[in-house]
CSV table of C-alpha atoms and ligand atoms in Angstrom, one decimal:
chain,number,residue,atom,x,y,z
A,1,MET,CA,149.2,-39.1,-53.3
A,2,ALA,CA,145.9,-37.3,-54.2
A,3,LEU,CA,145.3,-33.7,-55.1
A,4,ALA,CA,142.1,-31.7,-54.6
A,5,ILE,CA,140.8,-28.4,-55.9
A,6,MET,CA,138.2,-26.0,-54.5
A,7,SER,CA,136.8,-22.6,-55.1
A,8,SER,CA,136.2,-20.1,-52.3
A,9,GLY,CA,134.6,-16.7,-51.9
A,10,GLY,CA,133.2,-14.8,-54.9
A,11,ASP,CA,133.2,-16.9,-58.1
A,12,ALA,CA,135.2,-15.6,-61.1
A,13,PRO,CA,135.2,-16.5,-64.8
A,14,GLY,CA,138.3,-18.6,-65.3
A,15,MET,CA,137.6,-20.9,-62.4
A,16,ASN,CA,136.1,-23.6,-64.7
A,17,PRO,CA,139.0,-23.6,-67.1
A,18,ALA,CA,141.3,-23.9,-64.1
A,19,ILE,CA,139.3,-26.8,-62.7
A,20,LYS,CA,139.4,-28.6,-66.0
A,21,LYS,CA,143.1,-28.1,-66.5
A,22,PHE,CA,143.7,-29.3,-62.9
A,23,VAL,CA,141.9,-32.6,-63.5
A,24,ASP,CA,143.3,-33.2,-66.9
A,25,TYR,CA,146.9,-32.2,-66.1
A,26,ALA,CA,147.1,-34.1,-62.8
A,27,TYR,CA,145.6,-37.2,-64.6
A,28,LYS,CA,148.5,-37.0,-67.1
A,29,GLN,CA,150.9,-37.1,-64.1
A,30,GLU,CA,149.0,-40.2,-62.9
A,31,GLU,CA,147.7,-38.4,-59.8
A,32,ASP,CA,144.3,-39.0,-58.2
A,33,THR,CA,142.2,-35.9,-58.1
A,34,TYR,CA,139.3,-34.8,-56.0
A,35,LEU,CA,136.8,-32.0,-56.3
A,36,ILE,CA,135.7,-30.2,-53.2
A,37,TYR,CA,132.2,-28.8,-53.6
A,38,ASP,CA,130.7,-25.7,-52.0
A,39,GLY,CA,134.0,-24.1,-51.0
A,40,LEU,CA,135.1,-24.0,-47.4
A,41,GLU,CA,131.6,-25.0,-46.3
A,42,GLY,CA,131.9,-28.2,-48.3
A,43,LEU,CA,135.3,-28.8,-47.0
A,44,ILE,CA,133.8,-28.8,-43.5
A,45,ASP,CA,130.9,-31.0,-44.5
A,46,ASN,CA,133.1,-33.4,-46.4
A,47,LYS,CA,131.6,-32.7,-49.8
A,48,ILE,CA,134.7,-34.2,-51.4
A,49,GLU,CA,134.4,-36.4,-54.5
A,50,PRO,CA,136.9,-38.1,-56.7
A,51,ALA,CA,137.1,-36.4,-60.1
A,52,THR,CA,137.0,-38.0,-63.5
A,53,TYR,CA,137.4,-36.4,-66.9
A,54,LEU,CA,133.7,-36.6,-67.3
A,55,ASP,CA,133.1,-34.2,-64.4
A,56,VAL,CA,135.1,-31.6,-66.2
A,57,ALA,CA,134.0,-32.2,-69.8
A,58,GLY,CA,132.3,-29.3,-71.5
A,59,ILE,CA,133.0,-26.7,-68.8
A,60,LEU,CA,135.8,-24.7,-70.3
A,61,HIS,CA,133.6,-22.0,-71.7
A,62,ARG,CA,131.4,-21.6,-68.7
A,63,GLY,CA,131.5,-18.7,-66.2
A,64,GLY,CA,131.1,-19.3,-62.5
A,65,THR,CA,132.4,-22.5,-61.0
A,66,ILE,CA,130.9,-26.0,-61.5
A,67,ILE,CA,132.1,-27.0,-58.0
A,68,ARG,CA,130.3,-24.0,-56.5
A,69,SER,CA,131.7,-21.7,-53.8
A,70,SER,CA,130.8,-20.2,-50.5
A,71,ARG,CA,131.7,-17.6,-47.9
A,72,SER,CA,132.1,-19.6,-44.8
A,73,LYS,CA,131.5,-18.2,-41.3
A,74,ARG,CA,132.0,-21.6,-39.7
A,75,PHE,CA,135.6,-21.7,-41.0
A,76,PHE,CA,136.4,-18.9,-38.5
A,77,GLU,CA,136.0,-21.4,-35.7
A,78,TYR,CA,138.8,-23.8,-34.9
A,79,GLU,CA,136.6,-26.9,-34.4
A,80,TYR,CA,135.4,-26.6,-38.0
A,81,ARG,CA,138.9,-26.1,-39.4
A,82,GLN,CA,139.9,-29.2,-37.6
A,83,LYS,CA,137.0,-31.1,-39.1
A,84,ALA,CA,138.1,-29.7,-42.6
A,85,TYR,CA,141.6,-31.0,-42.0
A,86,GLU,CA,140.4,-34.4,-40.9
A,87,ASN,CA,138.2,-34.6,-44.1
A,88,LEU,CA,141.3,-33.9,-46.3
A,89,LYS,CA,143.3,-36.6,-44.4
A,90,SER,CA,140.5,-39.2,-44.7
A,91,HIS,CA,140.7,-38.9,-48.5
A,92,GLY,CA,144.5,-39.1,-48.5
A,93,ILE,CA,144.6,-35.6,-50.0
A,94,THR,CA,148.2,-34.3,-49.8
A,95,GLY,CA,147.9,-31.3,-52.0
A,96,LEU,CA,145.2,-28.7,-52.3
A,97,VAL,CA,144.6,-26.0,-54.9
A,98,VAL,CA,142.4,-23.1,-53.8
A,99,LEU,CA,140.8,-20.7,-56.3
A,100,GLY,CA,140.0,-17.7,-54.3
A,101,GLY,CA,140.5,-14.1,-53.3
A,102,ASP,CA,141.9,-12.2,-50.4
A,103,GLY,CA,139.4,-13.5,-47.8
A,104,SER,CA,140.0,-17.1,-48.9
A,105,PHE,CA,143.7,-16.7,-48.7
A,106,ARG,CA,143.5,-15.3,-45.2
A,107,ALA,CA,141.4,-18.3,-44.2
A,108,MET,CA,144.0,-20.6,-45.8
A,109,ASP,CA,146.8,-18.8,-44.0
A,110,LYS,CA,145.2,-19.4,-40.7
A,111,PHE,CA,144.4,-23.0,-41.6
A,112,SER,CA,148.0,-23.7,-42.7
A,113,SER,CA,149.4,-22.2,-39.5
A,114,GLU,CA,147.5,-24.8,-37.5
A,115,PHE,CA,147.6,-27.9,-39.6
A,116,ASN,CA,150.1,-29.7,-41.8
A,117,LEU,CA,149.0,-28.6,-45.2
A,118,ASN,CA,150.4,-28.5,-48.7
A,119,PHE,CA,148.4,-26.0,-50.7
A,120,VAL,CA,148.7,-23.5,-53.5
A,121,GLY,CA,146.4,-20.6,-54.0
A,122,ILE,CA,145.4,-19.2,-57.4
A,123,PRO,CA,144.3,-15.6,-57.3
A,124,SER,CA,140.8,-15.6,-58.6
A,125,THR,CA,138.7,-12.5,-58.2
A,126,ILE,CA,137.3,-9.9,-60.5
A,127,ASP,CA,138.5,-7.3,-58.0
A,128,ASN,CA,142.2,-7.7,-58.9
A,129,ASP,CA,143.1,-6.8,-55.4
A,130,ILE,CA,145.5,-9.4,-54.3
A,131,TYR,CA,149.0,-8.3,-53.2
A,132,GLY,CA,151.9,-9.7,-55.2
A,133,THR,CA,150.1,-10.4,-58.5
A,134,ASP,CA,149.5,-8.2,-61.5
A,135,TYR,CA,146.6,-10.4,-62.5
A,136,CYS,CA,143.8,-12.4,-60.9
A,137,LEU,CA,141.5,-14.8,-62.8
A,138,GLY,CA,138.2,-13.3,-63.9
A,139,VAL,CA,139.4,-9.7,-64.3
A,140,ASP,CA,139.5,-9.7,-68.1
A,141,THR,CA,136.1,-11.2,-68.4
A,142,ALA,CA,134.6,-8.7,-65.9
A,143,LEU,CA,136.2,-5.8,-67.7
A,144,ASN,CA,134.7,-7.0,-71.0
A,145,VAL,CA,131.3,-7.3,-69.4
A,146,ILE,CA,131.7,-3.7,-68.0
A,147,ARG,CA,133.0,-2.5,-71.4
A,148,ASP,CA,130.0,-3.9,-73.2
A,149,ALA,CA,127.6,-2.3,-70.7
A,150,LEU,CA,129.4,1.1,-70.9
A,151,ASP,CA,129.4,1.1,-74.7
A,152,LYS,CA,125.6,0.5,-74.6
A,153,ILE,CA,125.1,3.2,-72.0
A,154,ARG,CA,127.1,5.6,-74.1
A,155,ASP,CA,124.7,5.0,-77.0
A,156,THR,CA,121.7,6.1,-75.0
A,157,ALA,CA,123.7,8.9,-73.2
A,158,SER,CA,124.8,10.4,-76.4
A,159,SER,CA,121.2,10.6,-77.6
A,160,PHE,CA,120.0,12.7,-74.7
A,161,ASN,CA,121.2,15.7,-72.6
A,162,ARG,CA,122.1,13.5,-69.7
A,163,ALA,CA,124.8,12.2,-67.4
A,164,PHE,CA,125.1,8.5,-66.7
A,165,LEU,CA,126.7,7.3,-63.5
A,166,VAL,CA,127.7,3.7,-63.5
A,167,GLU,CA,128.7,1.9,-60.3
A,168,VAL,CA,131.1,-1.0,-60.7
A,169,MET,CA,132.3,-3.6,-58.3
A,170,GLY,CA,135.8,-4.1,-56.9
A,171,ARG,CA,135.2,-4.0,-53.2
A,172,ASP,CA,137.9,-1.6,-51.8
A,173,CYS,CA,139.9,-1.7,-54.9
A,174,GLY,CA,139.4,0.8,-57.8
A,175,TYR,CA,141.0,-1.5,-60.5
A,176,LEU,CA,137.8,-2.3,-62.3
A,177,ALA,CA,136.7,1.3,-62.2
A,178,ILE,CA,139.9,2.9,-63.3
A,179,VAL,CA,140.4,0.5,-66.3
A,180,SER,CA,136.8,0.8,-67.3
A,181,ALA,CA,137.0,4.6,-67.2
A,182,MET,CA,140.1,4.6,-69.3
A,183,ILE,CA,138.7,2.2,-72.0
A,184,SER,CA,135.3,3.9,-72.2
A,185,GLY,CA,136.6,7.5,-72.2
A,186,ALA,CA,134.6,8.3,-69.1
A,187,GLU,CA,134.6,12.0,-68.0
A,188,VAL,CA,134.6,11.2,-64.3
A,189,CYS,CA,136.2,8.3,-62.3
A,190,VAL,CA,135.8,7.9,-58.6
A,191,ILE,CA,137.9,5.3,-56.8
A,192,PRO,CA,138.6,4.4,-53.2
A,193,GLU,CA,142.4,4.9,-53.5
A,194,THR,CA,142.3,8.7,-54.2
A,195,LYS,CA,140.2,11.6,-52.9
A,196,PHE,CA,137.8,12.8,-55.5
A,197,ASP,CA,138.2,16.6,-56.1
A,198,TYR,CA,134.6,17.7,-56.7
A,199,LYS,CA,135.6,21.3,-57.0
A,200,LYS,CA,138.3,20.8,-59.6
A,201,VAL,CA,136.5,18.2,-61.7
A,202,GLY,CA,133.3,20.3,-61.4
A,203,GLU,CA,135.0,23.4,-62.8
A,204,ARG,CA,136.2,21.4,-65.8
A,205,LEU,CA,132.9,19.6,-66.4
A,206,ARG,CA,130.8,22.8,-66.1
A,207,ALA,CA,133.2,24.6,-68.6
A,208,GLU,CA,132.7,21.6,-71.0
A,209,VAL,CA,128.9,21.7,-70.6
A,210,ASN,CA,129.0,25.5,-71.3
A,211,ASN,CA,131.0,24.7,-74.4
A,212,GLY,CA,128.4,22.3,-75.7
A,213,ARG,CA,129.0,19.0,-73.9
A,214,ASN,CA,125.6,17.5,-73.6
A,215,TYR,CA,126.3,14.2,-71.9
A,216,ALA,CA,128.8,12.7,-69.5
A,217,LEU,CA,129.8,9.3,-68.2
A,218,ALA,CA,130.9,8.8,-64.6
A,219,ILE,CA,132.3,5.6,-63.3
A,220,VAL,CA,132.2,5.1,-59.5
A,221,SER,CA,133.8,2.3,-57.7
A,222,GLU,CA,131.5,0.6,-55.1
A,223,GLY,CA,134.2,0.8,-52.5
A,224,THR,CA,134.0,4.6,-52.4
A,225,GLY,CA,130.4,4.5,-51.1
A,226,GLN,CA,129.9,7.8,-53.0
A,227,THR,CA,127.4,6.8,-55.6
A,228,GLY,CA,124.6,8.8,-54.1
A,229,GLU,CA,126.8,11.8,-53.5
A,230,VAL,CA,128.2,11.8,-57.0
A,231,HIS,CA,124.7,11.5,-58.4
A,232,LYS,CA,123.5,14.5,-56.5
A,233,TRP,CA,126.6,16.5,-57.5
A,234,LEU,CA,126.1,15.7,-61.2
A,235,GLN,CA,122.5,16.8,-61.0
A,236,ASP,CA,122.7,19.8,-58.7
A,237,THR,CA,126.1,21.2,-59.2
A,238,ILE,CA,126.9,20.3,-62.7
A,239,GLY,CA,123.3,20.7,-63.8
A,240,LEU,CA,123.0,17.5,-65.8
A,241,GLU,CA,119.9,15.3,-65.4
A,242,THR,CA,121.5,12.0,-64.3
A,243,ARG,CA,120.6,8.3,-64.5
A,244,VAL,CA,122.3,5.7,-62.3
A,245,SER,CA,123.2,2.1,-63.2
A,246,ILE,CA,124.5,-0.2,-60.7
A,247,LEU,CA,126.0,-3.0,-62.7
A,248,GLY,CA,126.1,-5.5,-59.8
A,249,HIS,CA,126.6,-9.2,-60.2
A,250,ILE,CA,126.4,-9.4,-63.9
A,251,GLN,CA,130.1,-8.3,-63.6
A,252,ARG,CA,130.9,-11.7,-62.2
A,253,GLY,CA,129.2,-13.7,-65.0
A,254,GLY,CA,129.9,-14.5,-68.6
A,255,ASN,CA,132.0,-16.9,-70.6
A,256,PRO,CA,135.7,-16.6,-69.7
A,257,THR,CA,137.6,-14.6,-72.3
A,258,VAL,CA,140.5,-16.0,-74.2
A,259,ARG,CA,142.9,-14.3,-71.7
A,260,ASP,CA,141.1,-15.7,-68.7
A,261,ARG,CA,141.2,-19.2,-70.1
A,262,LEU,CA,144.9,-19.0,-71.0
A,263,MET,CA,145.8,-17.5,-67.6
A,264,ALA,CA,143.7,-20.2,-65.9
A,265,PHE,CA,145.7,-22.9,-67.7
A,266,ALA,CA,149.1,-21.3,-66.8
A,267,PHE,CA,148.2,-20.6,-63.2
A,268,THR,CA,147.0,-24.2,-62.7
A,269,ILE,CA,150.0,-25.9,-64.3
A,270,ALA,CA,152.3,-23.8,-62.1
A,271,ALA,CA,150.2,-24.8,-59.0
A,272,VAL,CA,150.1,-28.5,-59.7
A,273,ASP,CA,153.8,-28.6,-60.6
A,274,HIS,CA,154.6,-26.9,-57.3
A,275,LEU,CA,152.4,-29.2,-55.3
A,276,LEU,CA,154.0,-32.3,-56.8
A,277,ALA,CA,157.5,-31.1,-56.1
A,278,ASN,CA,156.9,-29.9,-52.5
A,279,LYS,CA,155.6,-30.9,-49.2
A,280,ASN,CA,154.2,-28.6,-46.4
A,281,SER,CA,154.5,-25.6,-48.6
A,282,ASN,CA,151.8,-22.9,-48.5
A,283,LYS,CA,152.1,-20.6,-51.4
A,284,VAL,CA,150.2,-18.5,-53.9
A,285,VAL,CA,151.0,-18.5,-57.6
A,286,VAL,CA,151.4,-14.9,-58.8
A,287,TYR,CA,151.9,-13.3,-62.1
A,288,GLN,CA,154.5,-10.5,-62.1
A,289,LYS,CA,155.7,-8.7,-65.2
A,290,GLY,CA,154.8,-11.6,-67.5
A,291,GLU,CA,156.1,-14.4,-65.3
A,292,PHE,CA,154.6,-16.9,-62.9
A,293,LYS,CA,156.1,-17.1,-59.5
A,294,LEU,CA,155.3,-18.5,-56.1
A,295,LEU,CA,155.0,-16.4,-53.0
A,296,GLU,CA,154.5,-17.4,-49.4
A,297,ILE,CA,150.9,-17.1,-48.3
A,298,LYS,CA,152.0,-15.1,-45.3
A,299,ASP,CA,153.5,-12.4,-47.6
A,300,VAL,CA,150.5,-12.3,-49.8
A,301,VAL,CA,148.0,-11.8,-47.0
A,302,SER,CA,150.1,-9.3,-45.2
A,303,GLY,CA,150.6,-7.0,-48.2
A,304,THR,CA,148.2,-4.5,-49.7
A,305,TYR,CA,147.6,-4.3,-53.5
A,306,GLN,CA,148.5,-1.0,-55.1
A,307,LEU,CA,147.0,0.2,-58.3
A,308,PRO,CA,149.6,0.6,-61.0
A,309,GLN,CA,151.0,4.2,-61.1
A,310,LYS,CA,150.4,4.4,-64.9
A,311,TYR,CA,146.6,3.9,-64.3
A,312,LEU,CA,146.6,6.5,-61.5
A,313,ASP,CA,148.4,8.9,-63.8
A,314,ALA,CA,145.8,8.2,-66.5
A,315,ILE,CA,142.9,9.2,-64.4
A,316,LYS,CA,144.7,12.3,-63.1
A,317,LEU,CA,144.1,13.6,-66.6
A,318,LEU,CA,140.4,13.8,-65.7
A,319,ASP,CA,141.1,16.3,-62.9
B,1,F6P,O1,134.9,-10.1,-54.5
B,1,F6P,C1,134.1,-10.1,-55.6
B,1,F6P,C2,132.9,-9.3,-55.4
B,1,F6P,O2,132.1,-9.5,-56.6
B,1,F6P,C3,133.1,-7.9,-55.1
B,1,F6P,O3,133.4,-7.1,-56.2
B,1,F6P,C4,131.8,-7.5,-54.4
B,1,F6P,O4,131.9,-6.4,-53.5
B,1,F6P,C5,131.5,-8.8,-53.7
B,1,F6P,O5,132.2,-9.8,-54.3
B,1,F6P,C6,130.0,-9.1,-53.7
B,1,F6P,O6,129.9,-10.2,-52.8
B,1,F6P,P1,128.6,-11.1,-52.8
B,1,F6P,O7,128.5,-11.9,-54.0
B,1,F6P,O8,128.8,-12.0,-51.6
B,1,F6P,O9,127.4,-10.2,-52.7
């Protein structure tokens, strides 16, 4: 029996600690391990190598993923999925761990409906948008990167009469934006999940400006597509000269935080234990209310992640 691990889609801090734990933990159980390089593209091209402890030495503290990742178009085609399956079989791989996000899990759901697989997904995406889990690897590190940027932006914002608009990642999910707005005390937060009330927020902000507020911080989630619109509103309607910072891919980098390392270990141990105890099982390890569980991949990809109500309530206070 041999186990393999791959990363797929956007990389996330925490992937490396997961890869290290995978190799070390499986080795302790006397299992052979393989690393699949370059994500689904590498699976198609048979970039599959046996792993030793040397491959994963000194990687724990590094962001990104040492086995690299990809977003594969070819994997949408059956002939390439078949090739991927044959590659796994040719190495005798009977269990696969996939570090990935929503798109990767959809691909694995399709793959597992066609071929006899035994895999476990570990939610890994800074977007924190996977149904069924309260936490995805990489989120804490990304939030700390954003917090650091926002603290610095506040320093300069408070020295001028200006508004600062910061666009954060998250794809269609406002998790990064909402948490960042809460922990930075932002005055404005715009997320895809709720309609932004320009009139109501504008009245409050203008009153505050009239009362002496001389700067403001606005967090806009990329998924809203409203960065330009909010910029114009801050300048023209609120009357604050406004600078825009799009944080971009720095949010995906950085050394994994303590939380991301510990979560990576726990997710990985749950994944390997499950693979060793089961056959033909296609699951995702999820973290719910402080506990690790396994959900069917079908249920994970058919559900939609909802932002916690307590966070939605918190930004309602900014209305
Ligand atoms: O899914 C992670 C993420 O960083 C999203 O927040 C963002 O929209 C997207 O990936 C960017 O993708 P890429 O790295 O392919 O430009």
